[in-house]
Amino acid sequence: MGFSKLPSEIIEHIFLDLDPLTLARCRAISRELNKLIGGSVSLQIIIEAGIDGLLVVGPHDRHLGYPFSSAKHLLDEIFRIREALRQFIPRSVWETPYEPGPFEISDGIICSTVLGGVEERLKSFHFNEMLAPTDEGHDPFELDPTGKRYTRMIQDIDAGAIDLVFFTGFDLVVLLEEIITPDIDKIDYRLHFKTISTGVPHPEATLPHIEYTSPLSPEIQLKTSIQLYDDMVALLLVQEDTRGGVTVWNWKNGEVIVPCQSALTSMFLSQDQLLLVRDSNGDPLAFTDFRNMHMVVYSISKGCITHRIKLPLLALLDPFLFTYPRQTLLQIPPAQVAGKFAPDPSLDIFALRFWTPYANYDDAECTVVFSTQRLLEACKAAFVDQEQYPVDVEWSIWGPKSSRWFPPYSLSGLSERGIHGPRLVALTRSNALDMGDRIGNWASNENDDLGNPVILDFNPRPILQGATNCDFPLCRNTVVRDIWSWTILEREKEVVIESGLPFRAFVHKEEWSDSDIYLHSTALVSVMEKSNKIYSFLQHPNVWYNGKTTE
């Protein structure tokens, strides 16, 4: 029996395992398949979510699909979310009290911290679960009639923590403690692994904590950063932006996976690859030569540097890599529908923020956005011509079509949580994108504390489908397909940087004075002077603001 002779129910059952692009291409095979796919709401959900750069991962039987009523509701919700994002109109707003400590968000849980003690260390950790409001009209941060707590808190963990990161998929929070010792020639750290729900040592961690002695001098204060990727935890220590190193452990058994590697900034590129920015020296104890910087890829399985990623600029001051935590499971989303989707990893982006001392601008802070998948493909292709490590990945081969360089003054408010999948949120000027190919001449905003929120979407699929510029009452949509040329002075020579990664920009027409902006799933989070606000683009029966219901 040929494939076309199978019952339509069996074909639909098989097609539910296809990725969005393959499923969309199947519609061009024959009229019969086009009709079958177009008539299946469950298959349309996969395609439409794929257009928005999302994969369907929600709690349903993938092989049986959805009940028709649920599937139709979910498909309609995809269209509503898409339109809400285009017009920058949130459907729900949460507001939580501001705490004067680090702020984190992951999987629909926000963590605010309270400082305490003589040295103002982190003392209390408040984990607020962002649940959707209900018709009963209870406050999402209070107890409902059944006694369920909408605010889960870990209080009074006085470990003298100086940093934290958490992952709700493992019910895990990692706390970094700086150990005060009589030995003034060293700095000791301790990574604690606790549960979010109870605050006790995590049951999957063989050791309740990992101790680490920094190889850097204790005379100058260190900047710290903790990163999680599944069962790996990375600790980055940087001293006055001049030297630093990153070490990676398996947090479950305490084993060192990556011994200290020289880096001023780092991020997980994949399950096996760590991306570092450093100079050619590669010594974490030596001062960095900022005139000769580049990115390198460290392979965890091979235990060595496998690639040197060459950039058009050599001088990078205070580099900072950031992307979203790819281990996110979206188990507890800002609203129930969001938990059915996760970003398509083939569309992931990461950003590099840096200063260049040779720029023909004052205070030249620049940002460049890269396609993660295209960088991984370029690294894989580089092994064809060379098998010895490290392999050079030339910028001219992959860079111009896989990156988008934003000149000085164009973006501000960037944060570690400012990326989700192919989207990035920041602050910009309302008319910045109206300048077309003159975008390299953006001028500095007179008030650095103000800016217009902008969501930059680097998912090319809507653009390939013919997305156009639109003007809404609250938002302006701009589609950028052209190659930008940006001329910058480096060592008294003009360097022309071309970049052509396509994107859409959703620019809000009102200025915000937020200090930081975070992007999570279909929600926008802003950290303000007196409170934290969460703007959800999902539709709810009520709109929440300050714990009050409005129609």
XYZ file of C-alpha atoms in Angstrom:
551
model
C 0.000 0.000 0.000
C 1.379 3.404 -1.003
C 1.559 6.332 1.377
C -1.294 8.107 -0.430
C -3.543 5.090 0.164
C -3.262 5.333 3.955
C -6.284 6.623 5.887
C -6.112 10.357 6.527
C -6.122 9.745 10.299
C -2.909 7.679 10.012
C -1.214 10.310 7.829
C -2.138 13.033 10.310
C -0.819 10.824 13.127
C 2.542 10.562 11.291
C 2.701 14.255 10.404
C 2.338 15.261 14.049
C 6.011 14.240 14.455
C 7.268 16.574 11.708
C 8.958 19.883 12.355
C 7.116 23.048 11.196
C 9.187 23.657 8.040
C 8.950 20.056 6.802
C 5.236 20.017 7.507
C 4.735 23.258 5.576
C 6.696 21.885 2.596
C 4.455 18.795 2.526
C 1.572 21.031 1.508
C 3.281 21.543 -1.877
C 3.549 17.805 -2.635
C -0.041 17.262 -3.734
C -3.514 18.729 -3.515
C -4.606 15.877 -1.260
C -1.880 16.538 1.317
C -2.502 20.281 1.123
C -6.159 19.686 1.859
C -5.413 17.229 4.689
C -2.899 19.535 6.420
C -5.063 22.613 5.906
C -8.051 20.804 7.402
C -6.233 19.602 10.538
C -6.238 22.136 13.364
C -3.537 20.192 15.227
C -1.199 20.362 12.218
C -2.005 24.032 11.679
C -0.934 24.708 15.274
C 2.529 23.284 14.509
C 2.856 25.368 11.328
C 1.576 28.653 12.772
C 3.650 28.293 15.937
C 6.656 27.532 13.717
C 6.103 30.770 11.788
C 6.471 32.602 15.098
C 9.664 30.645 15.885
C 8.046 28.322 18.432
C 7.834 24.558 18.870
C 4.799 22.856 20.416
C 5.952 21.202 23.655
C 2.859 21.450 25.839
C 1.304 18.672 27.940
C -0.724 16.773 25.344
C -0.613 13.425 23.536
C 1.399 14.396 20.488
C 0.314 11.360 18.483
C -3.385 11.821 19.166
C -3.295 15.587 18.760
C -5.680 17.858 20.637
C -9.398 17.556 21.156
C -10.902 19.804 18.486
C -12.252 22.421 20.904
C -8.901 22.729 22.709
C -6.957 22.771 19.452
C -9.150 25.465 17.942
C -8.770 27.588 21.070
C -4.981 27.175 20.991
C -4.768 28.068 17.293
C -6.842 31.194 17.871
C -4.607 32.066 20.815
C -1.522 31.870 18.579
C -3.058 34.473 16.259
C -4.045 36.677 19.221
C -0.528 36.500 20.716
C 0.974 37.348 17.333
C -1.222 40.400 16.920
C -0.668 41.540 20.521
C 3.092 41.488 19.981
C 2.798 43.345 16.673
C 0.796 46.124 18.312
C 2.724 46.059 21.625
C -0.508 45.774 23.618
C -0.161 43.631 26.780
C -3.261 41.689 27.803
C -2.289 41.409 31.470
C -0.011 43.311 33.821
C 1.492 42.126 37.096
C 3.369 44.354 39.510
C 5.584 43.201 42.373
C 7.344 45.294 45.022
C 10.871 46.366 44.198
C 13.649 44.771 46.255
C 17.105 46.443 46.254
C 18.938 43.314 45.150
C 19.509 41.178 42.039
C 16.408 40.235 40.077
C 15.966 37.028 38.052
C 13.166 35.488 35.995
C 12.851 31.973 34.614
C 9.912 29.760 33.659
C 7.256 32.110 34.979
C 8.871 32.506 38.398
C 10.447 35.790 39.362
C 13.047 35.975 42.100
C 13.603 39.214 43.980
C 16.227 39.473 46.685
C 16.725 41.435 49.883
C 20.110 42.703 50.988
C 21.202 42.430 54.607
C 24.154 42.281 56.952
C 27.162 44.542 57.336
C 28.441 43.941 53.805
C 24.977 44.086 52.202
C 25.027 40.444 51.093
C 21.952 38.688 49.685
C 19.855 37.492 52.617
C 16.267 36.707 51.602
C 15.077 35.185 48.355
C 11.455 35.670 47.286
C 10.252 33.384 44.506
C 6.957 34.651 43.085
C 5.033 32.265 40.877
C 3.336 34.138 38.033
C -0.027 32.394 37.795
C -2.830 33.574 35.556
C -5.677 35.460 37.286
C -8.999 33.677 37.667
C -12.648 34.645 37.591
C -12.750 34.484 41.388
C -10.605 37.636 41.435
C -7.903 36.647 43.911
C -4.577 38.363 44.086
C -1.941 36.199 42.303
C 0.496 36.914 45.145
C -1.800 35.823 47.994
C -3.455 32.578 49.114
C -6.470 31.294 47.221
C -9.425 29.654 49.081
C -7.828 26.193 48.802
C -4.694 27.372 50.565
C -2.402 27.266 47.533
C 0.379 29.816 47.861
C 0.883 32.014 44.835
C 4.051 33.463 46.314
C 6.639 30.855 47.214
C 9.469 32.260 49.284
C 12.813 31.078 50.591
C 13.457 33.351 53.518
C 16.420 34.050 55.766
C 19.024 31.943 53.964
C 21.891 33.921 55.407
C 24.744 32.350 53.463
C 26.353 35.665 52.640
C 25.517 35.048 48.987
C 26.800 37.505 46.386
C 25.067 36.036 43.314
C 22.442 33.487 42.330
C 20.834 31.728 39.375
C 17.917 29.294 39.341
C 16.201 26.726 37.131
C 12.624 25.764 37.931
C 12.799 22.618 35.779
C 15.061 21.053 38.438
C 13.578 23.036 41.365
C 17.140 24.321 41.725
C 18.661 27.573 42.950
C 22.442 28.035 42.952
C 23.838 30.514 45.492
C 27.380 31.863 45.319
C 28.985 32.575 48.682
C 32.280 34.407 49.173
C 34.190 32.850 52.078
C 36.003 35.240 54.380
C 39.328 33.670 55.469
C 42.409 34.938 57.385
C 44.509 34.278 54.274
C 44.597 37.608 52.455
C 46.353 36.083 49.430
C 43.331 34.182 48.153
C 39.560 34.320 47.728
C 37.447 31.235 48.372
C 33.969 30.701 46.976
C 31.240 28.198 47.682
C 28.436 27.203 45.304
C 25.341 26.023 47.206
C 22.657 23.898 45.520
C 19.214 24.208 47.119
C 15.613 23.584 46.162
C 13.402 26.540 45.297
C 10.361 25.031 46.991
C 11.859 24.247 50.414
C 15.325 25.830 50.572
C 17.008 22.586 51.650
C 20.067 21.051 49.903
C 19.032 19.710 46.521
C 18.425 15.900 46.619
C 20.062 15.339 43.184
C 23.302 17.042 44.229
C 25.790 14.576 45.707
C 27.484 17.461 47.501
C 25.473 20.259 49.156
C 28.069 22.732 47.894
C 31.263 23.042 45.844
C 34.269 24.983 47.135
C 36.553 26.882 44.780
C 39.644 29.052 45.293
C 40.049 31.836 42.754
C 43.449 32.004 41.033
C 43.034 35.789 40.693
C 44.433 38.346 43.112
C 42.166 39.186 46.082
C 43.403 42.772 46.184
C 40.900 43.877 43.521
C 37.207 43.079 43.648
C 35.912 40.443 41.241
C 32.753 40.478 39.131
C 30.896 37.163 39.192
C 28.482 35.418 36.861
C 26.801 32.008 37.248
C 25.343 30.145 34.271
C 23.292 26.945 34.184
C 22.865 24.491 31.324
C 21.078 21.257 32.310
C 23.448 19.480 34.727
C 26.309 21.957 34.204
C 27.053 25.104 36.202
C 29.661 27.661 35.114
C 31.306 30.276 37.341
C 32.921 33.287 35.648
C 35.220 35.557 37.675
C 36.482 38.797 36.102
C 38.832 41.304 37.719
C 38.345 44.957 36.735
C 37.501 43.865 33.177
C 41.206 43.182 32.620
C 41.518 39.448 33.269
C 39.288 36.568 34.213
C 38.467 32.889 33.925
C 35.532 30.477 33.769
C 35.238 27.029 35.379
C 32.451 24.494 34.742
C 31.246 21.723 37.081
C 28.639 18.988 36.978
C 26.446 20.268 39.798
C 24.984 16.812 40.447
C 28.269 15.028 41.244
C 30.609 17.988 41.824
C 33.145 16.980 39.154
C 35.093 19.633 37.238
C 34.070 19.479 33.560
C 36.032 22.471 32.294
C 39.099 23.606 34.282
C 39.658 27.345 34.540
C 39.835 28.879 31.051
C 40.851 32.450 30.308
C 37.769 34.549 29.495
C 36.341 37.998 30.102
C 32.856 36.724 29.265
C 31.384 33.315 28.426
C 28.180 31.460 27.556
C 27.041 27.955 26.666
C 26.810 27.683 22.877
C 25.493 24.105 22.940
C 25.510 21.030 25.159
C 29.156 20.442 24.284
C 30.488 23.903 23.434
C 31.409 26.914 25.545
C 31.892 30.284 23.823
C 34.585 32.563 25.304
C 35.855 36.065 24.520
C 39.546 36.574 25.311
C 42.900 37.636 23.869
C 45.488 35.455 22.155
C 47.429 34.823 25.361
C 44.865 32.512 26.968
C 46.245 32.932 30.493
C 43.564 33.819 33.102
C 46.244 35.337 35.368
C 47.714 37.629 32.697
C 46.314 41.052 31.920
C 44.278 41.074 28.738
C 45.615 42.575 25.529
C 42.498 44.436 24.389
C 44.088 45.172 21.014
C 43.923 41.511 20.000
C 40.585 40.037 21.062
C 38.529 37.245 19.527
C 35.934 34.599 20.325
C 36.939 30.967 20.842
C 34.939 27.763 21.187
C 35.892 25.295 23.925
C 34.719 21.707 23.334
C 33.768 20.018 26.596
C 34.057 16.502 25.122
C 37.470 17.155 23.519
C 38.766 19.191 26.455
C 40.395 21.919 24.376
C 39.855 25.039 22.260
C 38.594 23.814 18.877
C 37.799 27.085 17.044
C 38.976 30.689 16.827
C 36.133 32.918 15.662
C 37.652 35.928 13.946
C 35.833 39.269 14.179
C 36.221 42.356 11.950
C 37.281 44.373 15.014
C 40.245 43.406 17.165
C 39.873 45.930 19.986
C 37.041 44.963 22.354
C 36.792 46.559 25.795
C 34.566 45.138 28.546
C 32.983 42.441 26.319
C 29.764 40.828 27.523
C 28.051 37.769 25.959
C 24.440 37.002 26.734
C 21.624 34.748 25.580
C 18.592 33.089 27.128
C 18.875 29.959 29.343
C 18.264 27.163 26.848
C 17.450 24.641 29.564
C 14.115 26.412 30.106
C 11.228 23.935 30.186
C 8.444 26.529 30.572
C 6.809 24.338 33.211
C 5.345 27.296 35.099
C 4.682 30.008 32.504
C 3.319 33.523 33.002
C -0.005 32.182 31.727
C -1.189 28.681 30.945
C -1.073 28.866 27.145
C 2.597 29.907 27.075
C 3.628 26.573 28.581
C 2.692 24.798 25.364
C 5.501 26.462 23.415
C 9.293 26.728 23.520
C 11.687 28.607 21.214
C 12.870 26.757 18.105
C 16.616 26.261 18.808
C 17.457 26.587 15.112
C 16.496 30.284 15.387
C 18.407 31.073 18.597
C 20.464 34.236 18.816
C 23.106 35.563 21.174
C 24.501 39.053 21.590
C 27.911 40.557 22.273
C 28.117 43.992 23.872
C 31.461 45.787 23.996
C 33.277 49.116 23.905
C 35.847 49.942 21.259
C 38.588 52.455 22.124
C 39.291 53.361 18.510
C 35.763 54.305 17.473
C 34.983 57.704 15.980
C 32.332 58.187 18.700
C 32.379 59.257 22.315
C 31.636 56.428 24.794
C 31.298 53.916 21.964
C 29.277 51.023 23.410
C 28.305 48.686 20.582
C 26.090 45.605 20.245
C 26.199 42.799 17.706
C 23.613 40.009 17.409
C 24.609 36.595 16.008
C 22.662 33.602 14.744
C 23.677 30.702 16.993
C 22.817 28.048 14.415
C 24.844 29.710 11.658
C 27.884 29.987 13.918
C 27.611 26.282 14.786
C 27.323 25.436 11.078
C 30.380 27.568 10.296
C 32.376 25.786 13.004
C 31.345 22.398 11.615
C 32.241 23.386 8.055
C 35.682 24.643 9.134
C 36.772 21.064 9.925
C 36.511 20.141 6.240
C 39.727 21.963 5.366
C 41.591 21.479 8.630
C 41.549 18.799 11.309
C 44.041 20.230 13.791
C 42.873 22.356 16.716
C 42.179 25.191 16.905
C 40.547 25.853 13.540
C 40.182 29.443 12.318
C 36.654 30.455 11.315
C 37.040 33.393 8.934
C 34.620 36.281 9.340
C 34.158 36.835 5.614
C 32.777 33.310 5.145
C 29.923 33.417 7.637
C 29.842 36.728 9.528
C 28.141 39.321 7.276
C 25.014 37.196 6.650
C 24.868 35.783 10.177
C 25.143 38.952 12.254
C 23.617 42.382 12.758
C 25.857 45.144 14.132
C 24.170 47.972 16.026
C 26.365 51.089 16.208
C 26.891 53.187 19.338
C 23.868 54.798 21.017
C 21.373 52.640 19.146
C 20.435 50.209 21.943
C 20.451 50.509 25.729
C 18.893 48.694 28.687
C 20.338 45.361 27.534
C 20.411 42.664 30.203
C 21.313 38.995 30.666
C 17.618 38.073 30.482
C 16.941 40.300 27.474
C 16.869 37.439 24.940
C 14.294 34.694 24.445
C 14.753 32.457 21.398
C 15.142 34.740 18.336
C 13.881 37.873 20.151
C 15.782 40.602 21.965
C 14.324 43.464 24.001
C 16.042 46.782 24.671
C 15.502 50.534 24.710
C 16.018 52.713 21.632
C 14.907 56.049 20.188
C 11.468 56.252 18.617
C 12.748 57.406 15.210
C 15.982 55.407 15.143
C 14.859 52.861 12.562
C 13.436 55.511 10.240
C 16.957 56.371 9.099
C 17.259 53.350 6.808
C 20.766 52.825 5.478
C 21.958 55.863 7.473
C 21.479 53.855 10.661
C 25.206 54.083 11.380
C 24.714 57.777 12.130
C 22.369 57.373 15.100
C 22.852 60.161 17.600
C 23.038 59.783 21.371
C 19.853 60.214 23.354
C 20.058 63.360 25.474
C 18.478 61.561 28.426
C 20.202 58.207 28.913
C 17.568 57.107 31.434
C 14.762 57.258 28.864
C 14.105 55.215 25.756
C 11.433 53.546 23.688
C 11.037 49.801 24.308
C 11.838 47.770 21.204
C 11.473 44.049 20.557
C 13.865 42.889 17.831
C 12.705 39.610 16.271
C 15.416 37.803 14.253
C 13.084 34.989 13.165
C 13.279 35.156 9.319
C 10.104 33.178 8.630
C 7.567 36.045 8.838
C 9.913 38.157 6.714
C 10.098 35.433 4.048
C 6.292 35.339 4.088
C 6.200 39.023 3.187
C 6.008 40.906 6.498
C 5.794 44.655 5.880
C 6.185 47.895 7.820
C 3.101 48.802 9.858
C 2.092 51.750 12.005
C -0.209 51.112 14.981
C -1.418 53.564 17.643
C 1.147 52.364 20.212
C 3.784 50.673 18.073
C 5.696 50.983 14.826
C 6.759 47.798 12.978
C 9.854 48.010 10.794
C 11.187 45.156 8.656
C 14.946 45.289 7.977
C 16.230 43.118 5.147
C 19.054 45.270 3.777
C 22.765 44.922 4.434
C 24.038 47.678 6.683
C 27.514 49.094 6.250
C 29.093 50.629 9.320
C 32.437 52.423 9.125
C 34.483 52.633 12.299
C 37.979 53.877 13.018
C 40.357 51.324 14.518
C 44.066 52.102 14.924
C 43.601 55.124 12.640
C 42.265 52.928 9.857
C 38.724 52.757 8.566
C 37.079 49.364 9.046
C 33.894 48.728 7.083
C 31.594 46.204 8.780
C 28.748 44.724 6.746
C 25.916 42.797 8.375
C 22.700 41.434 6.934
C 20.886 39.234 9.472
C 17.208 40.153 8.801
C 14.913 41.193 11.647
C 11.673 42.942 12.545
C 11.581 45.782 15.070
C 8.505 46.504 17.190
C 9.127 49.978 18.623
C 6.804 51.313 21.306
C 5.931 54.988 20.771
C 6.117 55.961 24.442
C 9.337 56.427 26.404
C 10.070 54.244 29.418
C 12.390 55.069 32.283
C 13.068 51.449 33.242
C 16.590 50.544 34.269
C 16.468 46.968 32.943
C 14.146 45.067 30.623
C 13.711 41.286 30.534
C 12.009 39.115 27.933
C 10.383 35.839 28.902
C 8.190 33.763 26.592
C 5.228 36.008 25.733
C 5.843 38.377 28.636
C 7.897 41.545 28.991
C 9.426 42.341 32.384
C 10.685 45.759 33.425
C 12.690 46.515 36.551
C 11.705 49.996 37.673
C 12.725 52.287 40.497
C 9.950 51.240 42.888
C 8.518 48.026 41.444
C 8.897 45.207 38.950
C 6.244 44.996 36.228
C 5.367 41.987 34.093
C 3.472 42.678 30.866
C 1.893 39.551 29.357
C 0.734 39.524 25.743
C -1.623 36.624 26.440
C -5.335 37.284 26.679
C -7.006 36.888 30.065
C -10.542 37.681 31.239
C -9.164 40.333 33.610
C -6.250 42.752 33.577
C -4.206 42.817 36.768
C -2.437 45.880 38.045
C -1.287 46.445 41.631
C -3.370 43.462 42.718
C -6.609 45.069 41.496
C -8.909 43.820 38.780
C -9.970 46.129 35.970
C -12.218 45.415 33.024
